[in-house]
Each structure stands twice: as C-alpha cells, then as structure tokens.
Short mmCIF file of C-alpha atoms in Angstrom, two decimals:
data_model
loop_
_atom_site.label_atom_id
_atom_site.label_comp_id
_atom_site.label_asym_id
_atom_site.label_seq_id
_atom_site.Cartn_x
_atom_site.Cartn_y
_atom_site.Cartn_z
CA UNK A 27 130.22 88.33 134.91
CA UNK A 28 128.02 87.95 131.49
CA UNK A 29 129.16 84.47 131.71
CA UNK A 30 127.91 84.20 135.01
CA UNK A 31 125.04 85.91 134.90
CA UNK A 32 123.97 83.25 132.16
CA UNK A 33 125.63 80.13 133.87
CA UNK A 34 122.38 81.41 136.95
CA UNK A 35 119.80 82.04 133.99
CA UNK A 36 120.54 78.46 132.51
CA UNK A 37 120.04 77.13 136.17
CA UNK A 38 117.38 78.80 137.10
CA UNK A 39 115.68 77.42 134.02
CA UNK A 40 116.50 74.07 134.24
CA UNK A 41 115.47 73.70 137.95
CA UNK A 42 112.56 72.86 137.23
CA UNK A 43 111.59 69.80 135.18
CA UNK A 44 114.02 68.23 132.87
CA UNK A 45 117.14 69.09 130.97
CA UNK A 46 117.29 68.17 127.29
CA UNK A 47 120.39 68.65 125.46
CA UNK A 48 120.41 68.00 121.66
CA UNK A 49 122.85 67.32 119.59
CA UNK A 50 122.99 68.21 115.67
CA UNK A 51 125.46 67.66 113.12
CA UNK A 52 125.42 70.71 110.62
CA UNK A 53 127.44 72.07 107.64
CA UNK A 54 129.80 74.60 108.78
CA UNK A 55 131.25 77.34 106.33
CA UNK A 56 135.13 77.88 106.25
CA UNK A 57 137.28 79.76 103.74
CA UNK A 58 140.67 77.71 101.94
CA UNK A 59 143.08 79.14 103.43
CA UNK A 60 145.10 80.20 99.46
CA UNK A 61 141.79 81.92 99.34
CA UNK A 62 143.54 84.79 102.00
CA UNK A 63 140.50 85.95 103.89
CA UNK A 64 138.48 84.46 105.98
CA UNK A 65 134.91 84.72 108.09
CA UNK A 66 134.95 87.66 110.87
CA UNK A 67 134.07 86.33 114.31
CA UNK A 68 130.16 86.87 112.93
CA UNK A 69 130.62 85.09 109.76
CA UNK A 70 130.98 87.43 107.56
CA UNK A 71 133.25 86.97 103.84
CA UNK A 72 134.95 90.65 103.61
CA UNK A 73 134.32 91.56 99.45
CA UNK A 74 134.68 95.10 97.76
CA UNK A 75 132.46 96.92 99.70
CA UNK A 76 130.09 94.65 100.85
CA UNK A 77 130.26 91.51 103.45
CA UNK A 78 128.26 88.28 102.27
CA UNK A 79 127.65 85.13 104.92
CA UNK A 80 126.48 82.11 104.07
CA UNK A 81 123.58 79.36 106.06
CA UNK A 82 123.33 75.79 104.82
CA UNK A 83 119.53 74.64 106.00
CA UNK A 84 120.75 71.11 106.77
CA UNK A 85 121.04 70.92 110.17
CA UNK A 86 119.86 67.23 111.51
CA UNK A 87 119.75 65.69 114.83
CA UNK A 88 122.25 63.59 115.65
CA UNK A 89 121.63 62.44 119.60
CA UNK A 90 119.21 63.39 122.11
CA UNK A 91 119.69 62.89 126.01
CA UNK A 92 117.58 63.63 128.46
CA UNK A 93 118.01 64.28 132.63
CA UNK A 94 116.74 65.17 135.77
CA UNK A 95 117.43 69.64 135.15
CA UNK A 96 117.13 70.07 139.66
CA UNK A 97 120.57 72.65 140.29
CA UNK A 98 122.51 70.79 137.90
CA UNK A 99 121.12 69.54 134.21
CA UNK A 100 122.47 66.47 133.58
CA UNK A 101 120.20 65.28 130.19
CA UNK A 102 122.68 61.32 130.61
CA UNK A 103 120.09 59.60 129.53
CA UNK A 104 119.94 59.04 125.19
CA UNK A 105 116.66 58.98 123.52
CA UNK A 106 115.71 57.58 119.83
CA UNK A 107 116.97 61.01 117.17
CA UNK A 108 112.83 60.34 116.44
CA UNK A 109 111.33 61.32 120.14
CA UNK A 110 110.43 64.57 119.23
CA UNK A 111 109.06 64.12 115.77
CA UNK A 112 111.97 65.74 114.23
CA UNK A 113 110.87 65.61 110.82
CA UNK A 114 112.91 63.31 107.66
CA UNK A 115 114.39 66.50 105.71
CA UNK A 116 115.50 63.31 103.09
CA UNK A 117 112.29 64.48 100.66
CA UNK A 118 112.21 68.76 100.36
CA UNK A 119 114.88 70.57 99.14
CA UNK A 120 117.76 72.36 100.32
CA UNK A 121 118.09 75.62 101.23
CA UNK A 122 120.45 78.00 101.45
CA UNK A 123 120.58 81.67 103.04
CA UNK A 124 122.66 83.74 101.54
CA UNK A 125 122.65 87.49 103.44
CA UNK A 126 124.75 90.18 101.98
CA UNK A 127 125.33 93.48 103.80
CA UNK A 128 126.56 95.84 101.41
CA UNK A 129 127.25 99.57 101.03
CA UNK A 130 125.56 101.81 99.50
CA UNK A 131 122.45 101.86 97.07
CA UNK A 132 123.84 99.75 93.95
CA UNK A 133 123.75 96.55 94.24
CA UNK A 134 121.83 93.94 92.80
CA UNK A 135 122.36 90.34 93.18
CA UNK A 136 121.45 87.29 89.96
CA UNK A 137 120.34 84.60 92.66
CA UNK A 138 120.60 82.37 89.43
CA UNK A 139 124.55 83.13 89.09
CA UNK A 140 124.90 81.03 92.69
CA UNK A 141 126.45 77.78 92.25
CA UNK A 142 126.14 74.79 94.57
CA UNK A 143 129.32 72.33 94.38
CA UNK A 144 128.98 68.81 95.74
CA UNK A 145 132.22 67.18 94.36
CA UNK A 146 133.13 66.38 91.06
CA UNK A 147 129.89 65.95 89.56
CA UNK A 148 126.90 67.61 91.31
CA UNK A 149 127.49 71.51 89.58
CA UNK A 150 123.61 73.41 90.52
CA UNK A 151 121.97 76.71 90.63
CA UNK A 152 119.06 77.06 92.72
CA UNK A 153 114.76 77.21 91.22
CA UNK A 154 113.91 78.79 93.65
CA UNK A 155 114.13 81.91 95.97
CA UNK A 156 112.21 83.22 98.79
CA UNK A 157 113.42 87.12 100.05
CA UNK A 158 114.95 89.74 99.84
CA UNK A 159 114.91 89.50 104.08
CA UNK A 160 115.34 90.95 107.17
CA UNK A 161 118.83 89.30 108.27
CA UNK A 162 117.73 87.82 111.48
CA UNK A 163 119.78 88.86 114.40
CA UNK A 164 122.53 85.98 115.35
CA UNK A 165 125.59 85.70 118.28
CA UNK A 166 127.28 83.62 116.09
CA UNK A 167 126.64 83.22 111.65
CA UNK A 168 129.05 80.17 111.67
CA UNK A 169 126.48 78.17 114.68
CA UNK A 170 123.27 78.35 112.89
CA UNK A 171 121.59 76.99 109.59
CA UNK A 172 119.34 80.04 108.61
CA UNK A 173 119.47 83.98 109.48
CA UNK A 174 117.04 84.67 106.86
CA UNK A 175 113.96 86.79 109.45
CA UNK A 176 111.03 88.57 107.79
CA UNK A 177 110.30 88.04 104.70
CA UNK A 178 107.72 90.69 103.41
CA UNK A 179 107.75 89.39 100.35
CA UNK A 180 105.86 85.85 101.01
CA UNK A 181 106.46 82.39 99.99
CA UNK A 182 108.78 81.30 97.28
CA UNK A 183 108.79 82.30 93.99
CA UNK A 184 111.33 81.68 90.46
CA UNK A 185 114.45 83.03 90.58
CA UNK A 186 115.33 86.48 89.59
CA UNK A 187 117.47 89.21 90.25
CA UNK A 188 116.93 91.65 92.95
CA UNK A 189 117.99 94.69 93.73
CA UNK A 190 120.24 95.21 96.71
CA UNK A 191 119.96 98.37 98.81
CA UNK A 192 120.39 97.62 102.29
CA UNK A 193 121.53 94.92 104.67
CA UNK A 194 119.17 91.82 103.59
CA UNK A 195 119.06 88.14 103.08
CA UNK A 196 117.78 85.60 99.91
CA UNK A 197 117.17 81.96 100.62
CA UNK A 198 118.06 79.88 98.09
CA UNK A 199 116.16 76.65 97.48
CA UNK A 200 118.49 74.33 95.31
CA UNK A 201 116.18 70.78 93.14
CA UNK A 202 117.91 68.13 95.47
CA UNK A 203 117.49 66.75 98.91
CA UNK A 204 119.61 67.84 101.72
CA UNK A 205 122.77 66.73 101.99
CA UNK A 206 124.02 64.94 105.23
CA UNK A 207 126.77 66.96 106.86
CA UNK A 208 129.16 64.46 106.30
CA UNK A 209 128.99 65.56 102.46
CA UNK A 210 131.60 68.35 102.34
CA UNK A 211 130.32 71.12 99.01
CA UNK A 212 130.49 74.60 98.79
CA UNK A 213 129.12 77.74 97.85
CA UNK A 214 129.87 80.38 95.24
CA UNK A 215 128.49 83.89 95.34
CA UNK A 216 128.05 84.57 92.11
CA UNK A 217 126.29 87.54 89.92
CA UNK A 218 126.75 90.04 92.59
CA UNK A 219 126.90 93.69 91.34
CA UNK A 220 127.90 97.27 92.49
CA UNK A 221 126.90 99.47 89.85
CA UNK A 222 127.05 96.71 87.22
CA UNK A 223 130.96 95.97 88.37
CA UNK A 224 131.06 92.29 89.21
CA UNK A 225 131.99 92.06 93.06
CA UNK A 226 133.75 88.27 92.66
CA UNK A 227 133.34 86.43 96.57
CA UNK A 228 135.07 83.37 97.68
CA UNK A 229 133.99 79.52 97.59
CA UNK A 230 132.53 78.97 100.71
CA UNK A 231 133.41 75.39 102.02
CA UNK A 232 130.55 73.64 104.01
CA UNK A 233 131.99 70.71 106.60
CA UNK A 234 130.35 68.90 109.16
CA UNK A 235 130.47 70.37 112.39
CA UNK A 236 128.76 69.65 115.56
CA UNK A 237 126.50 72.30 117.61
CA UNK A 238 125.07 71.22 121.37
CA UNK A 239 121.91 73.10 122.43
CA UNK A 240 120.44 72.36 126.24
CA UNK A 241 116.70 73.38 126.85
CA UNK A 242 114.36 72.44 129.90
CA UNK A 243 111.54 70.27 129.65
CA UNK A 244 108.59 71.30 131.12
CA UNK B 10 83.77 91.76 121.03
CA UNK B 11 85.30 95.46 120.89
CA UNK B 12 87.78 96.41 123.62
CA UNK B 13 85.36 98.26 126.42
CA UNK B 14 86.43 102.02 126.23
CA UNK B 15 88.44 102.14 129.55
CA UNK B 16 90.83 99.03 128.27
CA UNK B 17 90.88 100.92 125.28
CA UNK B 18 91.92 104.38 127.52
CA UNK B 19 94.67 101.82 129.38
CA UNK B 20 96.17 100.67 126.76
CA UNK B 21 96.35 104.22 125.20
CA UNK B 22 97.73 105.55 128.42
CA UNK B 23 100.22 102.56 128.96
CA UNK B 24 101.70 103.36 125.74
CA UNK B 25 102.14 106.61 125.66
CA UNK B 26 103.45 106.17 130.00
CA UNK B 27 105.68 103.70 127.76
CA UNK B 28 107.04 106.32 125.20
CA UNK B 29 107.56 109.12 128.25
CA UNK B 30 109.48 106.59 130.36
CA UNK B 31 112.00 106.22 127.78
CA UNK B 32 110.99 103.29 125.83
CA UNK B 33 111.23 105.09 122.18
CA UNK B 34 113.57 107.89 121.54
CA UNK B 35 113.63 110.57 124.14
CA UNK B 36 112.94 114.34 122.24
CA UNK B 37 114.61 116.46 120.35
CA UNK B 38 114.10 119.92 119.67
CA UNK B 39 115.74 120.90 116.62
CA UNK B 40 117.90 124.10 116.46
CA UNK B 41 117.22 127.05 115.18
CA UNK B 42 120.38 126.45 112.52
CA UNK B 43 119.77 123.44 111.53
CA UNK B 44 116.33 124.05 110.46
CA UNK B 45 117.97 127.09 108.58
CA UNK B 46 119.95 125.57 106.97
CA UNK B 47 117.55 122.39 105.89
CA UNK B 48 117.17 124.14 102.29
CA UNK B 49 120.61 124.37 101.50
CA UNK B 50 121.21 120.65 102.83
CA UNK B 51 122.96 118.60 98.72
CA UNK B 52 120.21 115.98 100.10
CA UNK B 53 117.45 114.71 102.45
CA UNK B 54 116.46 111.76 102.02
CA UNK B 55 113.11 110.32 103.62
CA UNK B 56 112.79 106.93 105.06
CA UNK B 57 110.07 104.54 106.39
CA UNK B 58 110.63 101.19 107.64
CA UNK B 59 108.12 98.00 106.87
CA UNK B 60 104.75 98.10 108.65
CA UNK B 61 102.95 94.93 107.88
CA UNK B 62 103.91 90.53 108.61
CA UNK B 63 102.10 89.46 105.38
CA UNK B 64 99.36 87.39 107.49
CA UNK B 65 98.67 84.00 106.08
CA UNK B 66 96.17 84.13 103.21
CA UNK B 67 92.96 83.50 104.51
CA UNK B 68 90.43 81.04 102.24
CA UNK B 69 87.98 83.28 100.79
CA UNK B 70 85.70 80.64 101.95
CA UNK B 71 86.44 80.46 105.01
CA UNK B 72 86.93 84.39 106.17
CA UNK B 73 87.46 85.02 109.93
CA UNK B 74 85.28 87.17 111.80
CA UNK B 75 88.62 88.49 112.78
CA UNK B 76 92.41 87.56 112.20
CA UNK B 77 95.15 88.45 114.23
CA UNK B 78 98.27 90.65 112.44
CA UNK B 79 101.06 92.09 113.39
CA UNK B 80 101.29 95.68 111.78
CA UNK B 81 102.49 99.34 112.76
CA UNK B 82 101.04 102.92 111.64
CA UNK B 83 100.82 102.95 107.73
CA UNK B 84 104.65 104.88 108.03
CA UNK B 85 104.67 105.56 104.57
CA UNK B 86 101.85 107.33 104.40
CA UNK B 87 102.56 109.27 107.26
CA UNK B 88 106.32 110.02 105.80
CA UNK B 89 104.38 110.86 102.25
CA UNK B 90 102.06 113.78 103.97
CA UNK B 91 105.28 114.89 106.12
CA UNK B 92 106.99 115.26 103.06
CA UNK B 93 104.87 117.53 100.93
CA UNK B 94 103.73 119.20 103.91
CA UNK B 95 107.20 120.34 104.40
CA UNK B 96 108.20 120.82 101.30
CA UNK B 97 105.17 123.53 100.75
CA UNK B 98 105.80 124.55 104.09
CA UNK B 99 109.85 125.44 103.53
CA UNK B 100 109.97 125.33 100.41
CA UNK B 101 112.37 122.59 100.33
CA UNK B 102 113.81 120.93 96.58
CA UNK B 103 116.62 118.73 97.72
CA UNK B 104 114.07 116.27 99.49
CA UNK B 105 114.79 112.71 98.09
CA UNK B 106 112.00 110.00 98.94
CA UNK B 107 113.35 106.48 99.19
CA UNK B 108 110.36 104.36 97.92
CA UNK B 109 111.91 101.06 99.33
CA UNK B 110 110.88 100.34 102.71
CA UNK B 111 114.13 99.81 105.26
CA UNK B 112 114.17 96.27 107.39
CA UNK B 113 114.62 97.75 111.18
CA UNK B 114 117.10 96.89 112.89
CA UNK B 115 116.28 97.17 116.81
CA UNK B 116 118.97 98.53 119.02
CA UNK B 117 116.94 100.45 122.56
CA UNK B 118 113.35 100.09 120.96
CA UNK B 119 114.46 101.94 118.25
CA UNK B 120 116.32 101.29 114.37
CA UNK B 121 119.78 101.45 114.67
CA UNK B 122 121.36 104.40 112.62
CA UNK B 123 124.36 102.45 111.30
CA UNK B 124 123.18 100.81 108.84
CA UNK B 125 121.03 103.57 107.04
CA UNK B 126 124.20 105.48 106.72
CA UNK B 127 125.96 101.66 105.69
CA UNK B 128 123.54 102.88 102.45
CA UNK B 129 123.44 106.29 102.77
CA UNK B 130 126.92 107.71 103.42
CA UNK B 131 126.15 111.09 104.44
CA UNK B 132 123.94 113.96 104.78
CA UNK B 133 120.26 113.85 106.64
CA UNK B 134 117.48 111.59 107.12
CA UNK B 135 113.80 111.80 107.44
CA UNK B 136 112.76 108.30 109.10
CA UNK B 137 109.75 107.72 109.88
CA UNK B 138 109.29 104.50 112.15
CA UNK B 139 106.46 102.89 114.03
CA UNK B 140 106.70 99.33 115.81
CA UNK B 141 104.63 96.13 115.15
CA UNK B 142 102.31 95.51 117.20
CA UNK B 143 99.51 92.42 117.77
CA UNK B 144 96.70 93.40 116.11
CA UNK B 145 93.22 91.69 115.77
CA UNK B 146 91.70 92.79 112.21
CA UNK B 147 88.14 93.40 112.17
CA UNK B 148 88.17 94.30 115.83
CA UNK B 149 88.52 97.65 117.75
CA UNK B 150 92.77 98.53 118.79
CA UNK B 151 94.90 100.61 120.69
CA UNK B 152 96.66 103.33 120.05
CA UNK B 153 99.69 103.02 116.97
CA UNK B 154 102.76 105.71 117.66
CA UNK B 155 104.55 107.12 115.25
CA UNK B 156 108.73 108.75 115.70
CA UNK B 157 109.73 110.76 113.37
CA UNK B 158 113.11 111.87 113.61
CA UNK B 159 115.83 113.93 112.01
CA UNK B 160 119.86 112.34 111.44
CA UNK B 161 122.54 113.14 110.79
CA UNK B 162 124.38 110.12 109.17
CA UNK B 163 127.71 111.74 108.92
CA UNK B 164 127.71 111.38 112.57
CA UNK B 165 124.80 109.21 113.22
CA UNK B 166 123.58 112.33 115.74
CA UNK B 167 119.83 112.97 116.04
CA UNK B 168 118.95 116.54 115.33
CA UNK B 169 115.17 115.98 115.88
CA UNK B 170 112.79 113.50 116.91
CA UNK B 171 109.28 113.74 118.34
CA UNK B 172 106.70 111.36 118.69
CA UNK B 173 102.90 110.45 117.72
CA UNK B 174 100.57 108.89 118.38
CA UNK B 175 96.54 107.96 116.72
CA UNK B 176 93.63 105.65 117.45
CA UNK B 177 93.16 103.42 114.51
CA UNK B 178 89.50 102.42 115.69
CA UNK B 179 88.55 99.06 114.26
CA UNK B 180 91.02 97.70 111.54
CA UNK B 181 89.74 96.75 108.21
CA UNK B 182 89.54 93.15 106.47
CA UNK B 183 91.28 94.44 103.24
CA UNK B 184 91.24 91.81 100.28
CA UNK B 185 94.78 89.20 100.03
CA UNK B 186 95.94 91.88 96.82
CA UNK B 187 95.14 95.12 99.03
CA UNK B 188 96.99 93.74 101.88
CA UNK B 189 100.34 93.57 99.84
CA UNK B 190 100.63 97.50 100.25
CA UNK B 191 100.82 97.12 103.25
CA UNK B 192 99.47 98.00 106.88
CA UNK B 193 97.63 101.38 105.12
CA UNK B 194 95.24 98.15 103.77
CA UNK B 195 93.95 97.57 107.10
CA UNK B 196 92.95 101.00 107.98
CA UNK B 197 89.87 102.88 107.59
CA UNK B 198 89.41 105.83 105.77
CA UNK B 199 88.54 107.82 108.99
CA UNK B 200 91.61 106.36 110.64
CA UNK B 201 93.72 107.26 108.32
CA UNK B 202 92.65 110.94 108.10
CA UNK B 203 93.81 110.64 111.73
CA UNK B 204 96.91 109.24 110.67
CA UNK B 205 97.45 112.24 108.30
CA UNK B 206 97.15 114.45 111.55
CA UNK B 207 99.81 111.74 113.08
CA UNK B 208 101.61 113.60 110.70
CA UNK B 209 100.39 116.90 110.94
CA UNK B 210 101.38 117.24 114.56
CA UNK B 211 105.19 115.45 114.00
CA UNK B 212 105.51 118.67 111.37
CA UNK B 213 104.03 121.60 113.89
CA UNK B 214 106.72 120.29 116.14
CA UNK B 215 109.30 120.13 113.86
CA UNK B 216 108.45 123.47 112.49
CA UNK B 217 107.66 124.71 116.19
CA UNK B 218 103.81 125.76 116.14
CA UNK B 219 102.70 122.07 117.90
CA UNK B 220 104.37 123.16 121.71
#
C-alpha cells in the first residue's frame, strides 16, 4: 500500500515538466565478515551500550539523464555532469560524519583518536570538527553521505574531547581532498569511552556504491 | 513594519486552535497519588530542548533592521523558574536540573520520549519543549507556545501535560555574543516576564489551581 502511494506521489510530482535522474558514486559502509558484527538496517553498528554510524561526504555526480515527466518519467537524454553546476570537490577537505547513540550519560568521544586509513600509506586523524549536532532523520543511513543535522555549536573548530549524553552527531574534517568513491578506505571510531572505559568499535570499510535519485524539474 | 493587531490575533488564534485540535500534546491532568508521591521519588529530572538555530552572524557594519531567525520560547528559563517554584511550593529536594539542552527528535509534533529513556533510564522527567518557529528579530511577532510534561520513563507514560502561550512582543536584536546563550537573548525584559507567567501557569495547572 505504502509503495503504491509512493509510486502515485512520484507520478503526480513528475506529471508536469521533466524528470531528472542523477546517478551518484558514493562510498558505502560495510563491516568485514571476520569482525563478527554487521550494520543494521539503519546503518548502525552495535557496540556495548552504544551504537555508531559513519557516513563519508565524498559523493559525486557520475551521470545525469533528463527526459519528459508526463505521467511516466523517461529520463533518457544524457547530460554532462557539469550541467547542474555541481561544485568541484577536489579542492576542499574530506568530511566524515560520526553518529553516536549512547545508552546513559557517561559517554565521551575524543575525536582526535578517530582514524581514517586509505591503503597502507595514509593514516589520518581529523584536523577540525563540527558539532555536536542532531542526527538527521533518514530512512537508511547506508544510502546517505551525511547525517549531521541541526548544529547548535556554529562553525568548525579545533578537535576537542566532547561529552556525548544523547543521540548526536559530529562531523570530522580530514586534511585531504575527498577521495573518489572507487578508492576504498576505512574509518575506525576510536576514542569512545563509557565512564572512562574504552569502548571498542570495529573498523568500518567504505567501498564504491551507486545511488540513484529521481527528481522533477519545473 | 509591525503586524496589524488583527493579524496577530488571528495568528494567536490559529496557534491555539492547532493545539486544541490535537497538533500537540493533549492535556493530561495529574493524578492525586502521583502528586503525593513526587517528594518520595529517588529523583526527578528537569530537561529542556534547544530553542534556537544559531543564525548566521550579521556584519556589524551592515546590521539589518530585521532578520529572520528560527527560534522557540526560552525553555531553559521557563524550566528553571518552574523547577524553582515547584521546589519551594512542594518541598521537592529531589529535582536534578539537566543543564545541557536535548535534541528534539519529533514524532507527532512532540519529542520522542524514548530518547530520554535511552539516556536517563528510569524515573520521572519534567520536560519543557517549545516548537521552533521562523521569526523576525526586530519585529513584533505572534504567540510562542510551551509544552510541559511529567513523564515516567519506566513505561513512557505521560503523567501530566499542559500547554501555555505568551506574547513575545517585538523581538530584540542581540549581539552575536548574547545569541550564544540561546533564544532568551531575543526577548525583551517585558517578554521574559510574560514567559515567566507561562511557567507559572504550567505550575498552577500541575498543582491543580489553574482550572
């Protein structure tokens, strides 16, 4: 029923004007089988008295298609990726969102201990941070590139230890350009403590994935 | 330019009608045995939610006459006044004021209680929440609404719920430093007095002396 309503809504939305299909290359999180843990349906990794989820902000538009959207959307005409003015991502740094859902009030995170590893040679710690922020509501965290929402703290600041007393999110900046999605990397959320005791988290591996987004154009 | 009085009246009526129509918590009258047991509770937590989306800083050289902000009622202040008065009138020694604001994860117009349960576990919580509204600092604005609830985290029961509203009047244009304190900086002294009255009205409802 819900699927039919969604389909009907999509048809109505696309009934006027054009349909735009965006294909994005994204880095999708997963866990190694030998870790003995898995991501749940919302992208959370279960830890002792906490859950964490990680998203990488390195998504890039790979292809665009546009076409008529009357009754049935037919985005069949390819466009250059630059057609919508997608900003160049090469010159800016790489941001990774870490969401934490703690049980209790005694959790802390030292973001300076979070590690980004690319291949065998690059092993980085964050240089700046944003947050704490609210965790955005998304249906499936494995299919989004960011999930830090409302941020009461303002702009980026130096990396500092924070108390995590509620479900919240922190964005971490790494000093390198966002890697292309076909470059695998891992993120290790170290530095999480419950009442001073370290809480170990598995390394989250990111590999190339695809995301499709269908929108209407006026 | 200030809103016309009629427009303010209509806006206030719409807000109150929305609350009355169920777009917010339904009023729950506290049971006498719950009130009698309050002082024997191991602890009662008092929480509030973030009440301001930090606006982008305005350049001092080009300070506009008015600017849009997204804000709520000054819930920290309302909570603190409510708790102070409740402690005085009920002799409660077991209230713990949680100073860090909570993120409101909304479900059906109100914060989901399950997130308080996940953080605090069990026991009673006095919760103060005001929905964010787009407002213009520097202009006269419509009513602000505050929802107060007494929650039991063990079973997520709502033991008491009531709503109050107050007129914020013309919102102030605070300095960027003052904005860091939250929504309270945007209210004039007179408006904050009306917000205090809102806290008093909520407490009167809890004590059964308002209606």
